[in-house]
Short mmCIF file of C-alpha atoms in Angstrom, two decimals:
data_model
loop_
_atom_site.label_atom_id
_atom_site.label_comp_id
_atom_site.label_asym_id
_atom_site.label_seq_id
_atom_site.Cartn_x
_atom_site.Cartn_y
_atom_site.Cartn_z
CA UNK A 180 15.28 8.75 -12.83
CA UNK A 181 15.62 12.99 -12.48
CA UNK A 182 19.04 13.47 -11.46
CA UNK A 183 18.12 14.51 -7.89
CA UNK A 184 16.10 11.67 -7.67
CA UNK A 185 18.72 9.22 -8.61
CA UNK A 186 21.78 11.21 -6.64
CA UNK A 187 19.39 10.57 -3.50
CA UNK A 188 18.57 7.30 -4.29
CA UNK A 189 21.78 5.69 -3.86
CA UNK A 190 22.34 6.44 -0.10
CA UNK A 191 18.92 5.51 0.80
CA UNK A 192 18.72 2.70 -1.65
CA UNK A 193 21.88 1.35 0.35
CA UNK A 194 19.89 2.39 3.67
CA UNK A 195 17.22 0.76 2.20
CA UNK A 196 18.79 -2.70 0.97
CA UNK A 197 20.86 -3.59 3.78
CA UNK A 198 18.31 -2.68 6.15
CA UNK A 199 15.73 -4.58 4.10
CA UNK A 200 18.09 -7.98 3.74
CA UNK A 201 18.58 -7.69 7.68
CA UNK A 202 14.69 -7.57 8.30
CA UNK A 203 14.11 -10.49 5.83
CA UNK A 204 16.63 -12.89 7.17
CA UNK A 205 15.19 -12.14 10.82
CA UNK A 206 11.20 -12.55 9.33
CA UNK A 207 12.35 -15.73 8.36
CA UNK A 208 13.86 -17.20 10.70
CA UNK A 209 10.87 -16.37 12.67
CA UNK A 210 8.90 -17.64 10.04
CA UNK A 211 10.30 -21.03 10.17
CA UNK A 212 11.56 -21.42 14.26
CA UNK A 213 8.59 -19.52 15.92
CA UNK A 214 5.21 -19.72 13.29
CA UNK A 215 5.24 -23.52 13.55
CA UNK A 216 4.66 -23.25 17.53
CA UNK A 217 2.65 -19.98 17.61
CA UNK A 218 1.12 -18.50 14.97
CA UNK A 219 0.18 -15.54 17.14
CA UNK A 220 3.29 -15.31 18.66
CA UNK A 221 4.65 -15.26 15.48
CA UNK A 222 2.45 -12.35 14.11
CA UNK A 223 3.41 -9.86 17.26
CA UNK A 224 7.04 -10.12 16.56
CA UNK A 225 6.77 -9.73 13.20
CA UNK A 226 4.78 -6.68 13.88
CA UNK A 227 8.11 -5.08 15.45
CA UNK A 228 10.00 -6.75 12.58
CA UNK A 229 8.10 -5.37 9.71
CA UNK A 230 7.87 -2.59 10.92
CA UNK A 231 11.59 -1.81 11.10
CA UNK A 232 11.72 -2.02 7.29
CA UNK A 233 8.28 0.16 6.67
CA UNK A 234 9.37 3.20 8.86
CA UNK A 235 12.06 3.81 6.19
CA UNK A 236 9.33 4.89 3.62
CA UNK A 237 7.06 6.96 5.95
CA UNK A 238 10.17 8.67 6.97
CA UNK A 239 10.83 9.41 3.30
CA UNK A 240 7.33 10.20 2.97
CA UNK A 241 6.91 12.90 6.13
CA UNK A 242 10.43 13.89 6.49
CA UNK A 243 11.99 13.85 3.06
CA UNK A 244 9.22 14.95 0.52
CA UNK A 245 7.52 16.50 3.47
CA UNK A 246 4.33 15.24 1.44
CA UNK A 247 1.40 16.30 4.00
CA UNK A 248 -2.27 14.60 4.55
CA UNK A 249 -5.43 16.05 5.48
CA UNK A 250 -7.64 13.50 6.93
CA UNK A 251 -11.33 14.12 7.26
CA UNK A 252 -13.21 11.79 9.55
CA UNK A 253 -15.70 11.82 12.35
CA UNK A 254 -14.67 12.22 15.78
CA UNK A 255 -15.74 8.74 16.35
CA UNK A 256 -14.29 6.98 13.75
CA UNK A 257 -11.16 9.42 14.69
CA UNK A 258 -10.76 7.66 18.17
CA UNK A 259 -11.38 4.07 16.76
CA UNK A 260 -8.86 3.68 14.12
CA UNK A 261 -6.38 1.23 15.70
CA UNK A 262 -7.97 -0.24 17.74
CA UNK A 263 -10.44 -2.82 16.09
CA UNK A 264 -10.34 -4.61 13.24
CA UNK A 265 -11.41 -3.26 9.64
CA UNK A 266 -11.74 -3.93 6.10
CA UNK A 267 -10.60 -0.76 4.25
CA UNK A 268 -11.63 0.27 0.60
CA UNK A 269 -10.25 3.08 -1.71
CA UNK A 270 -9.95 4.36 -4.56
CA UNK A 271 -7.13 4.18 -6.45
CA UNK A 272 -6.15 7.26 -7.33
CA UNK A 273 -2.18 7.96 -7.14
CA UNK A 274 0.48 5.69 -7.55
CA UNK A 275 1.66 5.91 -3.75
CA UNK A 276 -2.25 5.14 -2.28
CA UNK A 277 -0.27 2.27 -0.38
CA UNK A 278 2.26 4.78 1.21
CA UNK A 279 -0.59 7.24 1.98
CA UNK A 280 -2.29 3.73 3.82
CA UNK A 281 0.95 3.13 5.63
CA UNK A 282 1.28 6.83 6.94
CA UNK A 283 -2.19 7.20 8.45
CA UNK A 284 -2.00 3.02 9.92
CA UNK A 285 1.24 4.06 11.17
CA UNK A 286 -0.41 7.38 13.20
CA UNK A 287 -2.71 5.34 14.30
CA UNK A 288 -0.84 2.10 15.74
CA UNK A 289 -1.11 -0.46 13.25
CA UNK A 290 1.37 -0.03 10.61
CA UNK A 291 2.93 -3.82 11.02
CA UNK A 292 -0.67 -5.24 10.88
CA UNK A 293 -2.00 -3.25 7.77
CA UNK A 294 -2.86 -5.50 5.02
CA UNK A 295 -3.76 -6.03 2.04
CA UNK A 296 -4.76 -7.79 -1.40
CA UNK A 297 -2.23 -7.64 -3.92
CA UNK A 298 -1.46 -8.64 -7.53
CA UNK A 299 0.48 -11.82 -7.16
CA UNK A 300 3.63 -10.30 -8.71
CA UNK A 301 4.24 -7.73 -5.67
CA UNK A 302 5.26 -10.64 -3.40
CA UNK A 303 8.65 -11.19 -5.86
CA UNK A 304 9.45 -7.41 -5.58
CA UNK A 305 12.97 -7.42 -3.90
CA UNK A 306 12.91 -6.74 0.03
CA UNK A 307 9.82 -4.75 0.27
CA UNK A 308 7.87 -7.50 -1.57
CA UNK A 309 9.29 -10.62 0.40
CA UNK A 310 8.47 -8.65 3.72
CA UNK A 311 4.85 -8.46 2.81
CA UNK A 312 4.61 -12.22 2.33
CA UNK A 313 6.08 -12.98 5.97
CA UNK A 314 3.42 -10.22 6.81
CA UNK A 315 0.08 -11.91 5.68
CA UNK A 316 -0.81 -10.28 3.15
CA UNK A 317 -2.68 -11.34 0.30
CA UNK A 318 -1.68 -12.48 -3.41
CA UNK A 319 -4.28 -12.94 -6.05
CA UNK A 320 -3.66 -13.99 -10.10
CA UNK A 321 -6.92 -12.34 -11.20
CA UNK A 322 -7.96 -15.52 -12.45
CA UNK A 323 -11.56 -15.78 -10.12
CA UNK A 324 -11.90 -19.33 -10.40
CA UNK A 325 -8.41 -19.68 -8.04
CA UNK A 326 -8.30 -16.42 -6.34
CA UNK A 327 -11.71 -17.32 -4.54
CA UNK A 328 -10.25 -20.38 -3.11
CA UNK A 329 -7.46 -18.08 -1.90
CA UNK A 330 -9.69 -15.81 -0.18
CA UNK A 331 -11.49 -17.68 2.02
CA UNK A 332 -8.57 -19.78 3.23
CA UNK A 333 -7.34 -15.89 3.56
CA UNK A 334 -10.14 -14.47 5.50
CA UNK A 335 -10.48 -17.57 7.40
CA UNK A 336 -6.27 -17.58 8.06
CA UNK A 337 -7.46 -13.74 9.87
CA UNK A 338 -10.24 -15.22 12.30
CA UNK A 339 -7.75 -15.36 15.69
CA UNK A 340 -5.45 -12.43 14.46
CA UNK A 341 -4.12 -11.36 18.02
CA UNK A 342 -4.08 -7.61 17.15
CA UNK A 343 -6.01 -4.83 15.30
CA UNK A 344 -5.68 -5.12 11.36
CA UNK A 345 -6.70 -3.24 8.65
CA UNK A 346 -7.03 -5.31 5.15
CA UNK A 347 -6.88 -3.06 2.73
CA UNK A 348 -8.70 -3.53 -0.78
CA UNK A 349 -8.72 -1.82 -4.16
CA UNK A 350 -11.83 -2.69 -5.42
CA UNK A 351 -11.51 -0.63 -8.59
CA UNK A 352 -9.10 -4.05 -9.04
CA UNK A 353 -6.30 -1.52 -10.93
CA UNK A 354 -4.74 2.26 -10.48
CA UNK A 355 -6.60 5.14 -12.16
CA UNK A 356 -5.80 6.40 -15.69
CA UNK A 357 -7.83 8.33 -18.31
CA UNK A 358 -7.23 5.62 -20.35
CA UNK A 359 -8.98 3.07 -18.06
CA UNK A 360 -11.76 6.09 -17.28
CA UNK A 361 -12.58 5.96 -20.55
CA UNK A 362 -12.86 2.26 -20.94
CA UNK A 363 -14.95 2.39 -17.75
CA UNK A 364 -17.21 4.76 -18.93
CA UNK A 365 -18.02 3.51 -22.61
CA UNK A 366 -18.27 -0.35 -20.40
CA UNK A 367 -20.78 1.83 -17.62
CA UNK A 368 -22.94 3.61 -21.11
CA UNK A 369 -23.44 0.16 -23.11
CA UNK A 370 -25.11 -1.19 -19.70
CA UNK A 371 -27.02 2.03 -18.50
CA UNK A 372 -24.84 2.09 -15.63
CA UNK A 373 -24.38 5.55 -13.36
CA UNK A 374 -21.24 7.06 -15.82
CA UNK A 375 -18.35 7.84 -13.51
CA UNK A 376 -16.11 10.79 -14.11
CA UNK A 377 -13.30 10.39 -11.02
CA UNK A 378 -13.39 6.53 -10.27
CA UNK A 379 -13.25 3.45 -11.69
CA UNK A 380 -16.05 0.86 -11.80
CA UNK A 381 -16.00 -1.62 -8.96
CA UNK A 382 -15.01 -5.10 -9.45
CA UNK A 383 -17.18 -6.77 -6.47
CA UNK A 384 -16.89 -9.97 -6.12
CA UNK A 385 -13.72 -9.71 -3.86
CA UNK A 386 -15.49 -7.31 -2.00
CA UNK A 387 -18.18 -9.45 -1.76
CA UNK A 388 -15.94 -12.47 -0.50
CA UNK A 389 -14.55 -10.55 2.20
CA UNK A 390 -17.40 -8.90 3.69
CA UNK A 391 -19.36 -12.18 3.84
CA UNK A 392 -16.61 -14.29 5.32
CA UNK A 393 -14.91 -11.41 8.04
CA UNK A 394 -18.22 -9.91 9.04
CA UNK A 395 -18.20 -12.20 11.80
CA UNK A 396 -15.30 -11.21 13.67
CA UNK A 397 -14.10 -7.75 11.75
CA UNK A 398 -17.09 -4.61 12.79
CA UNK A 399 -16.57 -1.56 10.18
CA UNK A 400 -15.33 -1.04 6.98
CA UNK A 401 -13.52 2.21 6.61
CA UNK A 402 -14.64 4.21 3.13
CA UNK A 403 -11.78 6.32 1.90
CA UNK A 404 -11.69 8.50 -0.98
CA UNK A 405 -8.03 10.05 -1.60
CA UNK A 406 -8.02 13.04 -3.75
CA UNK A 407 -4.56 14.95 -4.84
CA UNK A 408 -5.66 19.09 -5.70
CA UNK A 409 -5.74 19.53 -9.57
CA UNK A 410 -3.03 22.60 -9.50
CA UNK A 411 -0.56 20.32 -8.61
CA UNK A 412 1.37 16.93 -9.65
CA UNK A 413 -0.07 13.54 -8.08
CA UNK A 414 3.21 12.44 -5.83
CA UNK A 415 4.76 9.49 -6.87
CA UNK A 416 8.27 7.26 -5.82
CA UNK A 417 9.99 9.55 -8.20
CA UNK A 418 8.55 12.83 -6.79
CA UNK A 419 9.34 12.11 -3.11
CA UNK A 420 13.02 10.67 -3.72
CA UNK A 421 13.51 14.16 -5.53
CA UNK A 422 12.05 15.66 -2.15
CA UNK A 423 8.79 17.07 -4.08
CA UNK A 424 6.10 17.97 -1.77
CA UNK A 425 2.60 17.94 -2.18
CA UNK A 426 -0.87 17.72 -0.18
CA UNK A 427 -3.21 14.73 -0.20
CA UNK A 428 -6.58 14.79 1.08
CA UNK A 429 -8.35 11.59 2.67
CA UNK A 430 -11.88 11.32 3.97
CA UNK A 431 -12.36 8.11 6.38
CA UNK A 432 -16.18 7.49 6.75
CA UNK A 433 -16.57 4.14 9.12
CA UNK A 434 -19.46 1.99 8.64
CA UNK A 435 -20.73 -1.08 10.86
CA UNK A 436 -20.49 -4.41 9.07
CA UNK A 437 -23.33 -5.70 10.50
CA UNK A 438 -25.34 -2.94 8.80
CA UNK A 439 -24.55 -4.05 5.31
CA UNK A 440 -27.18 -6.04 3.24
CA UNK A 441 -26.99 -10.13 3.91
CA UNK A 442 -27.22 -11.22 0.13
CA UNK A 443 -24.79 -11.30 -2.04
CA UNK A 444 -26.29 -8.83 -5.00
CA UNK A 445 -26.95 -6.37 -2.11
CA UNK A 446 -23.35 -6.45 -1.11
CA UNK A 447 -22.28 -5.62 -4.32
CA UNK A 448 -25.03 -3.14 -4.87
CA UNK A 449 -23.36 -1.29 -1.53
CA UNK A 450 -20.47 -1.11 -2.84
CA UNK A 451 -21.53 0.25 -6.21
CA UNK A 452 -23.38 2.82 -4.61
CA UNK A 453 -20.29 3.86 -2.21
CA UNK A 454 -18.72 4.20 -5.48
CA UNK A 455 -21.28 6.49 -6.83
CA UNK A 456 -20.79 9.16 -3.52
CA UNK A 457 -17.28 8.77 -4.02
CA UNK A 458 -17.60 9.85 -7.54
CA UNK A 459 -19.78 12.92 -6.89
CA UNK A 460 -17.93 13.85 -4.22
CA UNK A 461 -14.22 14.09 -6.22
CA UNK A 462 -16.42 15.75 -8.73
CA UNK A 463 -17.28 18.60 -6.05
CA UNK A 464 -13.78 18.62 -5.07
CA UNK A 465 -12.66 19.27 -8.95
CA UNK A 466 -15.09 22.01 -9.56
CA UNK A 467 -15.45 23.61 -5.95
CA UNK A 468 -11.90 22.94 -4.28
CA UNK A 469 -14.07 21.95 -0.93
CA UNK A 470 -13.48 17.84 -0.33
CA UNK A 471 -15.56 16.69 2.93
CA UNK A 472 -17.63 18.20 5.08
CA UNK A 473 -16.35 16.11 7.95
CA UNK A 474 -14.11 17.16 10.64
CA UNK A 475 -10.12 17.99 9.96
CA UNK A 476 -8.10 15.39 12.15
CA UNK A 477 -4.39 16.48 12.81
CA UNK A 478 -2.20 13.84 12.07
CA UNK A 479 1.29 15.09 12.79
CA UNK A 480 4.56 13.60 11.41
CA UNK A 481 6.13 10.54 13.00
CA UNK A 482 9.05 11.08 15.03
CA UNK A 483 8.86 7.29 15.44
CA UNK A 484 10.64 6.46 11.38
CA UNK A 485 13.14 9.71 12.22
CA UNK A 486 14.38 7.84 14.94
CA UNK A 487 14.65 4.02 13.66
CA UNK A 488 16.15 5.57 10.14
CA UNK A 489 19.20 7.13 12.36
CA UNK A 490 19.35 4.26 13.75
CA UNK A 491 20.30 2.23 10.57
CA UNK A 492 22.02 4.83 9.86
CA UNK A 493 24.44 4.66 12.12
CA UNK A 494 24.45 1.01 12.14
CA UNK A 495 25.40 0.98 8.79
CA UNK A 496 28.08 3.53 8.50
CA UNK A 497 29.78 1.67 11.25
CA UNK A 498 29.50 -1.49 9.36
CA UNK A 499 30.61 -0.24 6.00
CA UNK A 500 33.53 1.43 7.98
CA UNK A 501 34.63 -1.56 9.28
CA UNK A 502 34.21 -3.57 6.07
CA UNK A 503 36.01 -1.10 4.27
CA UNK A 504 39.56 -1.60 6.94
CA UNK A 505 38.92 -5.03 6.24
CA UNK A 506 38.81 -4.15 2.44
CA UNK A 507 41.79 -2.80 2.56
CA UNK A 508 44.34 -5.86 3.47
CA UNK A 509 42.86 -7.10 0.11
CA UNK A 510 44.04 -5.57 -3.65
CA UNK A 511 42.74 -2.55 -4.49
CA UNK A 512 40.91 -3.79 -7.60
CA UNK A 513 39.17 -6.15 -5.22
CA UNK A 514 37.64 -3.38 -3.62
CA UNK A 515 36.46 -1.44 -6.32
CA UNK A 516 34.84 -4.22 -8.01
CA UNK A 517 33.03 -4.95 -4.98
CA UNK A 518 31.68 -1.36 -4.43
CA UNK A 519 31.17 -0.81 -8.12
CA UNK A 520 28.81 -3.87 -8.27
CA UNK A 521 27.16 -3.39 -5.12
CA UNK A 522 26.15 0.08 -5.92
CA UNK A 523 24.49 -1.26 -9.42
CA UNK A 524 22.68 -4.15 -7.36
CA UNK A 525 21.02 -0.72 -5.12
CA UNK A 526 20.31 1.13 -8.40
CA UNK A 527 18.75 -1.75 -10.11
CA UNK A 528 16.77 -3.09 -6.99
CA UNK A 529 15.78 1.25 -6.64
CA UNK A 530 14.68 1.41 -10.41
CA UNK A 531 12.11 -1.71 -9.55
CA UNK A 532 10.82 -0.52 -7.09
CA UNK A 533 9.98 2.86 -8.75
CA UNK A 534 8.76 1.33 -11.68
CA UNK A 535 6.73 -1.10 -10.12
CA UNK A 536 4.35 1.57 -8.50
CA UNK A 537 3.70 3.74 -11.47
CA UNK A 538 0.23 3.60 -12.43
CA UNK A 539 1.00 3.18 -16.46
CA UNK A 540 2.97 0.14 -15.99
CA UNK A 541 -0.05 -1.63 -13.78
CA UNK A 542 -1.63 -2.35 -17.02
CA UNK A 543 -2.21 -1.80 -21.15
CA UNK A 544 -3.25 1.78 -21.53
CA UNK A 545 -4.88 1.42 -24.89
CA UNK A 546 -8.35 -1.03 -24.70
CA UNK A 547 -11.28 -1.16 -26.70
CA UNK A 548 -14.21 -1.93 -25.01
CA UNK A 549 -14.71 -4.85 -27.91
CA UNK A 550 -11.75 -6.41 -26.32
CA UNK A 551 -12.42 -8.93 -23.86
CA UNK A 552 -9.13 -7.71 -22.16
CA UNK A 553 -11.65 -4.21 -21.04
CA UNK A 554 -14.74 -6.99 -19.62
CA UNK A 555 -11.79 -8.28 -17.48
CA UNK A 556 -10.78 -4.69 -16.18
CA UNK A 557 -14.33 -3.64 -15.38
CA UNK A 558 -15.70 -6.17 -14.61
CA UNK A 559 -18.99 -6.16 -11.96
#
């Protein structure tokens, strides 16, 4: 880590662990005394729950970093967001794309109920990772022959949810890189497929999974594209501990799920060609600095996270206060030892969770497209 970055990461990391371990325990004991009775029941508290732990990171994210998001969208699909169901596709642009998802669910209402499908190995991040598995969310192993099993007793586990929720799915299947553009690209020329120059190529079968089993009970899928401007860094963990700001731009185009095609091949045929648009339309963003010809949507900053992150604040000075007197009846050595290693435990858990977002470590960034291992990354 920068030096700012780490200097500020110890007082939130501490914010952030303690916090996080509080949240957990309470998830779980709801998880095993109240989702056994109620799984609906269960699902609305956690909702308040989850989202005591989640605030923490917008708050970094519009308070800290001061990182600020234009949304483009319709009026329409403006005053629905929230309020229904939806399956929501990206692209996968930045190594925060999940963030930017949390800020704009949190705006509009649902930030405990956005969801989403995940590499299996997210669930054993520490606190943040264990509070997305009490949260529904979704864990694949890239291995199709038992993540479509997993789906449908997924999709079908989302049939009665009691409150609006937006699954969220990366259908690129992995975070942008030139690397994987390339790989994309040679893959897209050898089978005379449109080239792309600003997205991946879709994987589709999840996709295709979701739209056939949820169409029955979930009514739009939300299309966003996420572009950062070229004249300046892509924000990242690192960037917005070291309080580096920076503008993202989001267009939100809503469709009706009914609308889409009833076969299979013409599912994944929609969402090739939503792929395409998106494509062209980074491309006019990179040469013509205009992104969407939809309507600007103010978004504001949530006063909401300012408030529960002095609240944990102040909850956990107080505590650390009073463990501290109680420190003291015990040696002095005692005490050191037991700040010295608690303080390493923050930095390493901090240094995980940094790592694990940043696009390079999501997967090798040399591939051949004779490698089998580039068939499995863009794959159709």
């Amino acid at each position: 880590m920068a030096f700012l970055a780490a200097l500020v990461a110890v007082p939130i990391g501490v914010l952030f662990l303690v916090s996080g371990l509080i949240v957990n325990v309470i998830q779980a004991v709801f998880f095993v005394l109240v989702r056994p009775v109620s799984k609906n029941l269960y699902r609305k508290i956690n909702k308040v729950v989850a989202e005591l732990l989640w605030l923490e990171l917008i708050w970094l994210f519009d308070w800290w970093a001061g990182i600020k998001i234009d949304v483009f969208a319709d009026a329409e699909t403006f005053q629905l967001m929230g309020k229904e169901h939806a399956l929501v596709i990206c692209n996968h642009r930045s190594d925060i794309d999940w963030l930017v998802g949390w800020v704009i669910a949190q705006r509009a209402g649902c930030l405990g109920t956005a969801l989403a499908i995940m590499k299996k190995e997210a669930k054993y991040l520490p606190i943040i990772g264990w509070s997305m598995w009490f949260s529904d969310y979704v864990f694949l192993e890239r291995n199709w022959a038992k993540d479509e099993s997993t789906l449908k007793a997924s999709f079908k586990n989302l049939e009665n949810f009691p409150m609006p929720f937006w699954l969220a799915l990366f259908v690129e299947g992995t975070r942008f890189t030139q690397a994987k553009l390339v790989a994309a690209q040679e893959y897209a020329a050898s089978r005379g497929l449109p080239i792309p120059r600003n997205v991946l190529l879709p994987r589709t079968k999840g996709f295709v999974s979701a739209v056939s089993h949820m169409r029955s009970f979930v009514p739009a899928i939300y299309d966003c594209t996420v572009a950062v401007s070229g004249n300046q860094p892509p924000p990242t963990m690192l960037r917005i501990f070291g309080g580096k700001s920076s503008v993202v731009n989001l267009q939100i185009r809503r469709h009706v799920m009914n609308e889409l095609p009833e076969t299979s091949d013409g599912i994944a045929q929609w969402c090739k060609d939503v792929f395409v648009t998106k494509d062209a339309l980074l491309e006019k963003y990179a040469t013509k600095e205009k992104f969407s010809d939809l309507e600007r949507q103010d978004m504001g900053r949530s006063k909401k996270s300012l408030i529960v992150v002095t609240s944990w604040s102040c909850l956990i000075i107080y505590g650390i206060v009073m463990l501290f007197k109680w420190c003291s009846l015990m040696a002095s050595w005692e005490v050191i030892f037991f700040s010295f290693t608690f303080l390493v435990l923050v930095m390493i858990i901090m240094q995980i969770l940094v790592h694990s977002s940043e696009s390079e470590r999501s997967s090798p960034s040399e591939i051949s497209t004779q490698d089998p291992v580039t068939e499995r990354l863009i794959q159709i």
